[in-house]
Amino acid sequence: GQNIDQPTEMTATEGAIVQINCTYQTSGFNGLFWYQQHAGEAPTFLSYNVLDGLEEKGRFSSFLSRSKGYSYLLLKELQMKDSASYLCAASYILTGGGNKLTFGTGTQLKVEL
Amino acid sequence: GAVVSQHPSRVICKSGTSVKIECRSLDFQATTMFWYRQFPKQSLMLMATSNEGSKATYEQGVEKDKFLINHASLTLSTLTVTSAHPEDSSFYICSATSGGAADTQYFGPGTRLTVL
């Protein structure tokens, strides 16, 4: 199977910057998604990277290096409401067509005062 | 745009009964819908992939006779947990994609199933 690795927990201070890393297996890779999930709720889409480089969207940015099988999510100007689980999900091409997402275990981010 | 609804949001049932969960794409046509389950503090585990009008593709280890999936239209998929047991208690989440270039999956709000 495809292993997605990301840290289990991170803690950061309100107003600071935090980077959440994710590594994945590159065989059949077709793109990298980041989702935010608050406790008891469904994941919400944050970003999608398919080409190498940095994608910026407001306070959130996501980076991808296809050759290294590496991505990170960068959160700036942290707010208390950013406390959530951040899921890294790699998309893989299915032999029969279509794509399939494999999720990491999620990084539980705690933002403190 | 890209709103997915799920019903019910919470269900409590007795062991041995069947429970049906509906997943609807409200403002787009979903060529593919996915069903996941998530245990506390764990990530999403894909159960099955369904395309409108065809049989669902189940992941290894998921019993297709226990978790019945029907994708009757481009906006509706249902998951029926048959003869539910306490170990089936979990958070079930559906997602839908319109099959665009990014194939971004949009998730429903989830269904919390508790089997007594």
Tab-separated table of C-alpha atoms in Angstrom:
chain	number	residue	atom	x	y	z
A	1	GLY	CA	0.000	0.000	0.000
A	2	GLN	CA	0.907	3.663	-0.073
A	3	ASN	CA	2.259	4.990	3.218
A	4	ILE	CA	1.614	8.596	4.124
A	5	ASP	CA	3.687	9.900	7.021
A	6	GLN	CA	3.039	13.066	8.975
A	7	PRO	CA	3.668	14.047	12.602
A	8	THR	CA	0.982	13.077	15.086
A	9	GLU	CA	0.893	16.299	17.067
A	10	MET	CA	2.220	19.847	16.948
A	11	THR	CA	1.814	22.839	19.216
A	12	ALA	CA	2.278	26.460	18.212
A	13	THR	CA	1.580	29.938	19.544
A	14	GLU	CA	-1.142	32.271	18.327
A	15	GLY	CA	0.248	34.623	15.691
A	16	ALA	CA	3.175	32.359	14.844
A	17	ILE	CA	3.946	30.265	11.757
A	18	VAL	CA	3.823	26.465	11.693
A	19	GLN	CA	4.886	23.976	9.037
A	20	ILE	CA	3.338	20.516	8.867
A	21	ASN	CA	5.357	18.026	6.829
A	22	CYS	CA	4.144	15.012	4.911
A	23	THR	CA	5.973	12.298	2.990
A	24	TYR	CA	4.428	9.800	0.611
A	25	GLN	CA	5.314	7.046	-1.824
A	26	THR	CA	5.802	8.335	-5.348
A	27	SER	CA	4.709	5.336	-7.447
A	28	GLY	CA	1.463	6.165	-9.271
A	29	PHE	CA	1.278	9.538	-7.563
A	30	ASN	CA	-1.177	11.992	-9.050
A	31	GLY	CA	-1.414	14.926	-6.653
A	32	LEU	CA	-1.375	15.940	-3.001
A	33	PHE	CA	-4.283	17.291	-0.982
A	34	TRP	CA	-4.442	18.939	2.405
A	35	TYR	CA	-7.644	18.898	4.432
A	36	GLN	CA	-8.556	20.456	7.762
A	37	GLN	CA	-10.746	18.493	10.149
A	38	HIS	CA	-12.215	19.767	13.404
A	39	ALA	CA	-13.202	17.171	15.985
A	40	GLY	CA	-16.426	15.390	15.084
A	41	GLU	CA	-16.698	17.092	11.706
A	42	ALA	CA	-15.907	16.114	8.144
A	43	PRO	CA	-12.688	17.248	6.463
A	44	THR	CA	-12.715	20.498	4.527
A	45	PHE	CA	-10.565	21.027	1.471
A	46	LEU	CA	-7.573	23.336	1.916
A	47	SER	CA	-5.239	22.868	-1.028
A	48	TYR	CA	-4.167	20.743	-3.964
A	49	ASN	CA	-0.667	20.444	-5.474
A	50	VAL	CA	0.182	18.468	-8.563
A	51	LEU	CA	3.262	20.379	-9.787
A	52	ASP	CA	6.415	21.143	-7.835
A	53	GLY	CA	6.423	24.405	-5.968
A	54	LEU	CA	4.503	26.536	-3.556
A	55	GLU	CA	0.795	27.318	-3.775
A	56	GLU	CA	-0.319	30.240	-1.641
A	57	LYS	CA	-3.891	30.806	-0.527
A	58	GLY	CA	-4.283	33.482	2.101
A	59	ARG	CA	-2.741	32.423	5.412
A	60	PHE	CA	-2.247	28.874	4.140
A	61	SER	CA	0.396	27.711	1.665
A	62	SER	CA	1.235	24.242	0.449
A	63	PHE	CA	4.465	22.997	-1.098
A	64	LEU	CA	5.206	19.913	-3.153
A	65	SER	CA	8.360	18.161	-4.319
A	66	ARG	CA	7.418	15.218	-6.510
A	67	SER	CA	10.951	13.869	-6.789
A	68	LYS	CA	11.323	13.753	-3.022
A	69	GLY	CA	7.817	12.550	-2.234
A	70	TYR	CA	7.451	15.476	0.146
A	71	SER	CA	4.898	18.146	0.897
A	72	TYR	CA	4.280	20.657	3.610
A	73	LEU	CA	1.422	22.849	4.732
A	74	LEU	CA	2.412	26.260	6.047
A	75	LEU	CA	0.053	28.172	8.298
A	76	LYS	CA	0.813	31.839	9.003
A	77	GLU	CA	-0.587	34.255	11.586
A	78	LEU	CA	-2.016	31.374	13.564
A	79	GLN	CA	-5.404	31.834	15.157
A	80	MET	CA	-7.024	29.797	17.920
A	81	LYS	CA	-9.598	28.504	15.423
A	82	ASP	CA	-6.762	26.861	13.477
A	83	SER	CA	-6.569	24.217	16.204
A	84	ALA	CA	-7.623	21.110	14.291
A	85	SER	CA	-6.332	17.982	12.638
A	86	TYR	CA	-4.605	18.505	9.298
A	87	LEU	CA	-4.810	15.581	6.930
A	88	CYS	CA	-2.322	14.963	4.166
A	89	ALA	CA	-3.815	12.877	1.347
A	90	ALA	CA	-2.014	11.579	-1.714
A	91	SER	CA	-3.923	10.812	-4.885
A	92	TYR	CA	-2.941	7.699	-6.799
A	93	ILE	CA	-3.955	6.612	-10.255
A	94	LEU	CA	-6.010	3.434	-10.309
A	95	THR	CA	-5.191	0.794	-12.934
A	96	GLY	CA	-8.830	0.715	-13.991
A	97	GLY	CA	-9.034	4.482	-14.292
A	98	GLY	CA	-9.876	7.191	-11.813
A	99	ASN	CA	-8.039	8.241	-8.712
A	100	LYS	CA	-7.920	7.134	-5.098
A	101	LEU	CA	-6.946	9.150	-2.043
A	102	THR	CA	-4.795	7.677	0.682
A	103	PHE	CA	-4.860	9.654	3.908
A	104	GLY	CA	-2.208	10.116	6.533
A	105	THR	CA	-3.199	9.774	10.171
A	106	GLY	CA	-3.482	13.534	10.500
A	107	THR	CA	-1.482	16.065	12.494
A	108	GLN	CA	-3.315	17.416	15.515
A	109	LEU	CA	-2.362	21.083	15.767
A	110	LYS	CA	-2.917	22.900	19.025
A	111	VAL	CA	-2.691	26.681	18.976
A	112	GLU	CA	-1.956	28.246	22.354
A	113	LEU	CA	-2.038	31.828	23.612
B	1	GLY	CA	-20.388	25.379	-4.550
B	2	ALA	CA	-19.377	21.723	-4.077
B	3	VAL	CA	-21.682	20.976	-1.163
B	4	VAL	CA	-22.228	17.412	-0.023
B	5	SER	CA	-24.888	16.484	2.498
B	6	GLN	CA	-25.289	13.352	4.576
B	7	HIS	CA	-28.291	12.026	6.397
B	8	PRO	CA	-28.708	11.190	9.198
B	9	SER	CA	-26.000	12.990	11.125
B	10	ARG	CA	-26.364	10.677	14.103
B	11	VAL	CA	-28.030	7.306	14.492
B	12	ILE	CA	-28.296	4.906	17.386
B	13	CYS	CA	-29.577	1.429	16.673
B	14	LYS	CA	-29.851	-1.966	18.251
B	15	SER	CA	-27.525	-4.784	17.359
B	16	GLY	CA	-28.828	-6.811	14.444
B	17	THR	CA	-30.706	-4.012	12.735
B	18	SER	CA	-29.814	-2.329	9.439
B	19	VAL	CA	-29.025	1.330	8.984
B	20	LYS	CA	-29.097	3.330	5.763
B	21	ILE	CA	-26.990	6.450	5.297
B	22	GLU	CA	-27.591	8.826	2.396
B	23	CYS	CA	-24.994	10.986	0.689
B	24	ARG	CA	-26.066	13.712	-1.718
B	25	SER	CA	-24.159	16.179	-3.869
B	26	LEU	CA	-26.299	19.292	-3.747
B	27	ASP	CA	-24.882	21.553	-6.428
B	28	PHE	CA	-22.901	19.322	-8.757
B	29	GLN	CA	-23.135	15.956	-10.415
B	30	ALA	CA	-20.932	13.422	-8.702
B	31	THR	CA	-19.485	10.919	-11.117
B	32	THR	CA	-17.811	9.126	-8.242
B	33	MET	CA	-18.631	8.882	-4.563
B	34	PHE	CA	-16.482	7.422	-1.843
B	35	TRP	CA	-17.353	5.982	1.558
B	36	TYR	CA	-14.929	6.200	4.464
B	37	ARG	CA	-15.018	5.259	8.093
B	38	GLN	CA	-13.028	6.917	10.810
B	39	PHE	CA	-12.333	5.692	14.322
B	40	PRO	CA	-11.516	8.177	17.100
B	41	LYS	CA	-8.186	9.910	16.604
B	42	GLN	CA	-7.477	7.899	13.475
B	43	SER	CA	-7.451	8.846	9.843
B	44	LEU	CA	-10.028	8.122	7.211
B	45	MET	CA	-10.075	4.587	5.890
B	46	LEU	CA	-11.565	4.136	2.440
B	47	MET	CA	-14.269	1.491	2.402
B	48	ALA	CA	-15.482	1.613	-1.177
B	49	THR	CA	-15.677	3.635	-4.348
B	50	SER	CA	-18.899	3.890	-6.291
B	51	ASN	CA	-19.649	5.164	-9.752
B	52	GLU	CA	-23.173	6.000	-10.822
B	53	GLY	CA	-24.945	3.023	-12.320
B	54	SER	CA	-22.250	0.462	-11.613
B	55	LYS	CA	-21.237	-1.802	-8.771
B	56	ALA	CA	-19.116	-0.383	-6.012
B	57	THR	CA	-15.450	-1.297	-5.698
B	58	TYR	CA	-14.654	-2.378	-2.162
B	59	GLU	CA	-11.315	-2.080	-0.421
B	60	GLN	CA	-9.588	-5.179	0.836
B	61	GLY	CA	-11.082	-6.371	4.091
B	62	VAL	CA	-14.430	-4.604	3.656
B	63	GLU	CA	-17.370	-7.003	3.461
B	64	LYS	CA	-19.542	-6.049	0.495
B	65	ASP	CA	-22.503	-8.054	1.802
B	66	LYS	CA	-22.398	-6.179	5.074
B	67	PHE	CA	-21.852	-2.697	3.682
B	68	LEU	CA	-24.237	-2.360	0.764
B	69	ILE	CA	-23.619	0.592	-1.504
B	70	ASN	CA	-26.014	1.903	-4.114
B	71	HIS	CA	-25.234	4.818	-6.413
B	72	ALA	CA	-28.521	5.206	-8.236
B	73	SER	CA	-28.046	8.704	-9.590
B	74	LEU	CA	-25.371	11.329	-10.141
B	75	THR	CA	-26.383	13.065	-6.924
B	76	LEU	CA	-27.164	10.231	-4.522
B	77	SER	CA	-25.310	7.303	-3.016
B	78	THR	CA	-26.446	5.204	-0.082
B	79	LEU	CA	-24.558	3.004	2.355
B	80	THR	CA	-26.528	0.373	4.238
B	81	VAL	CA	-24.902	-1.275	7.225
B	82	THR	CA	-26.677	-4.603	7.474
B	83	SER	CA	-27.042	-6.562	10.711
B	84	ALA	CA	-25.086	-3.937	12.595
B	85	HIS	CA	-22.949	-4.916	15.564
B	86	PRO	CA	-21.269	-2.752	18.216
B	87	GLU	CA	-17.929	-3.013	16.396
B	88	ASP	CA	-19.560	-1.222	13.447
B	89	SER	CA	-19.934	1.886	15.605
B	90	SER	CA	-17.905	4.560	13.888
B	91	PHE	CA	-17.963	7.859	12.029
B	92	TYR	CA	-18.965	7.254	8.423
B	93	ILE	CA	-18.100	9.953	5.909
B	94	CYS	CA	-18.898	10.155	2.231
B	95	SER	CA	-17.190	12.266	-0.368
B	96	ALA	CA	-17.996	13.127	-3.942
B	97	THR	CA	-16.058	14.255	-6.944
B	98	SER	CA	-17.219	15.654	-10.240
B	99	GLY	CA	-14.290	14.077	-11.994
B	100	GLY	CA	-12.609	17.341	-12.889
B	101	ALA	CA	-8.899	17.648	-13.550
B	102	ALA	CA	-8.018	17.788	-9.869
B	103	ASP	CA	-10.615	15.208	-8.856
B	104	THR	CA	-10.958	17.063	-5.581
B	105	GLN	CA	-13.106	15.162	-3.126
B	106	TYR	CA	-15.676	17.150	-1.202
B	107	PHE	CA	-16.818	15.606	2.020
B	108	GLY	CA	-20.195	15.321	3.630
B	109	PRO	CA	-20.620	16.217	7.314
B	110	GLY	CA	-20.433	12.582	8.395
B	111	THR	CA	-22.742	10.185	10.214
B	112	ARG	CA	-22.030	9.050	13.743
B	113	LEU	CA	-23.304	5.462	14.080
B	114	THR	CA	-23.663	3.908	17.510
B	115	VAL	CA	-24.754	0.286	17.722
B	116	LEU	CA	-25.954	-0.807	21.133
